[in-house]
Amino acid sequence: MCSFKDCTILLTFIYTLLLSTTATASDVCSSSNSKSEISIVHIYGKCSPFNAPKPSSSWVNTVLDMASRDQQRLAYLSSLAGLKPTKVPVASGQNALNIGNYVARVKVGTPGQLMFMVLDISNDAAWIPCTGCTQCTSTIFSPNGSSTYVPLDCSMPECIQVHGLSCPASGTGKCLFNKSYGGDSSFSATLSYDSIGLGNDAIPNYAFGCINEVSGKSVPPQGLLGLGRGPLSLLSQTGSLYSGIFSYCLPSFKSYYFSGSLKLGPLGQPKNIQTTPLLKNPHRPSLYYVNLTGINVGRVSVPIAPELLAFDPNTGAGTIIDSGTVITRFAQPVYTAIRDEFRNQTTGPFSSLGAFDTCFAATNEDIAPSITFRFTGLDLVLPMENSLIHSSAGTTVCLAMAASPNNVNSAVNVIANLQQQNLRIMFDVANSRLGIARELCN
Ligand SMILES: *[C@@H]1O[C@H](CO)[C@@H](O)[C@H](O)[C@H]1NC(C)=O
Ligand SMILES: *[C@@H]1O[C@H](CO)[C@@H](O)[C@H](O)[C@H]1NC(C)=O
Ligand SMILES: *[C@@H]1O[C@H](CO)[C@@H](O)[C@H](O)[C@H]1NC(C)=O
Ligand SMILES: *[C@@H]1O[C@H](CO)[C@@H](O)[C@H](O)[C@H]1NC(C)=O
């Protein structure tokens, strides 16, 4: 095994080697999933059904486009965390679907119907657009085409776990529910059972919402696979099958052709991995809270008042790790402190690009300090590609983080996708810990 720093150098080398020898990865789109390992692709990646038309000309613009929709995601996460955003911002002229960032191939029903479902670690349940759905926009699951599909009765215990349901006065009927999603959208669905296929695993009688109607643009068109910690999540529904553990490795934003992986169960998880405890918020059981205790910029520990980072289950404040936010967001005073220290150690002048306010000449990139997130028991030194983003011309680089928007209650800090690229993030829910290790995901 190599030390964290050595691994970085080694992996960068291997990565460069791979890039130079692999022109295209021609068969990554076909399912070569091994048992309990599922490939996950970027939503606009080559293997995604959503890759065309691409939302913009270059990947940095794609990132900026996607990051501009973070506001809604943050407002939504704040509301999940129990914090009331003052106002849910909706970007005007937003035509692109706000469909999360990573999709996995999942087979639903018998025989299996292929769906590309968005991974969402901050939600529990799975939702799938079904035949007859009003306003659904993409591939639709046909319950009639599945011999194992069963709509759930409203008296079933699963129905009681879903927010907002009610049995009609007569006491029987389908389990219908409405749910809001993504800050600006909602859908109605029928809670149902069917088997789902993940890699080579078939999970019978999986409870999911069969979507009948959608309003707004945030609901993923091919459905959503919830990997949260609460009831109805994949881990909860699969019981002992995966022993309460999964991990993912998100492919680099730049690697259009490659896929990362979702590993379900203890098999193949890294053995030597630094971990930090997962914190439980009894009011918000889905969210993965961690104890972020400080941030280093280069060798400097950024002065941040501890209460700005503290976990508070009563207010929902603290730090979560999320798969649906594009760039890491900190409460305004936290971000300002990081940014000022970063600027202090870099050479300006500094300009803005989209959500980023600390952009500088790429010729000064080599003096840019590394960023370290310090969690209880785990220091994550961000690889440079996870803390800096290049403009499409390559002449400018930006610090790839931002403050929470002002109109969002900013007490939740969110560790987002861009900062998770090429890392294996292990969710050991059974032992209530989160592990992070360097890995070349692509
Ligand atoms: C599904 O099958 C049921 C029962 O055969 C039928 O009533 C219904 O119209 C079918 N739905 C669709 C969308 O084909
Ligand atoms: C869900 O929303 C629709 C449309 O607003 C409404 O007609 C329906 O009654 C709602 N259903 C439930 C179960 O709340
Ligand atoms: C987080 O870490 C700080 C500093 O070590 C500690 O004082 C605090 O109790 C921890 N919070 C939780 C919820 O574990
Ligand atoms: C930046 O560096 C200067 C000089 O070393 C120091 O006085 C100042 O406090 C630093 N600012 C921050 C935000 O660290």
Short mmCIF file of C-alpha atoms in Angstrom, two decimals, residues 6 54 124 131-132 167 183 196 220 249 251 272 296 333 373 413 426 429:
data_model
loop_
_atom_site.label_atom_id
_atom_site.label_comp_id
_atom_site.label_asym_id
_atom_site.label_seq_id
_atom_site.Cartn_x
_atom_site.Cartn_y
_atom_site.Cartn_z
CA ASP A 6 2.45 8.71 -2.73
CA LYS A 54 -25.22 17.92 -24.50
CA ASP A 124 -34.41 6.80 0.69
CA THR A 131 -47.00 3.86 -18.05
CA GLY A 132 -49.72 6.49 -18.23
CA CYS A 167 -56.16 5.39 3.17
CA GLY A 183 -36.94 22.23 -4.35
CA ILE A 196 -35.23 -4.97 -9.32
CA PRO A 220 -35.30 12.41 -12.79
CA CYS A 249 -16.42 5.83 -6.94
CA PRO A 251 -15.78 9.07 -12.45
CA ASN A 272 -7.29 -0.21 4.67
CA ASN A 296 -6.56 23.34 5.80
CA PRO A 333 -18.36 32.87 6.63
CA PHE A 373 -11.07 18.60 4.76
CA ASN A 413 -22.32 22.51 4.51
CA MET A 426 -17.68 3.87 1.49
CA VAL A 429 -24.05 2.18 7.67
#
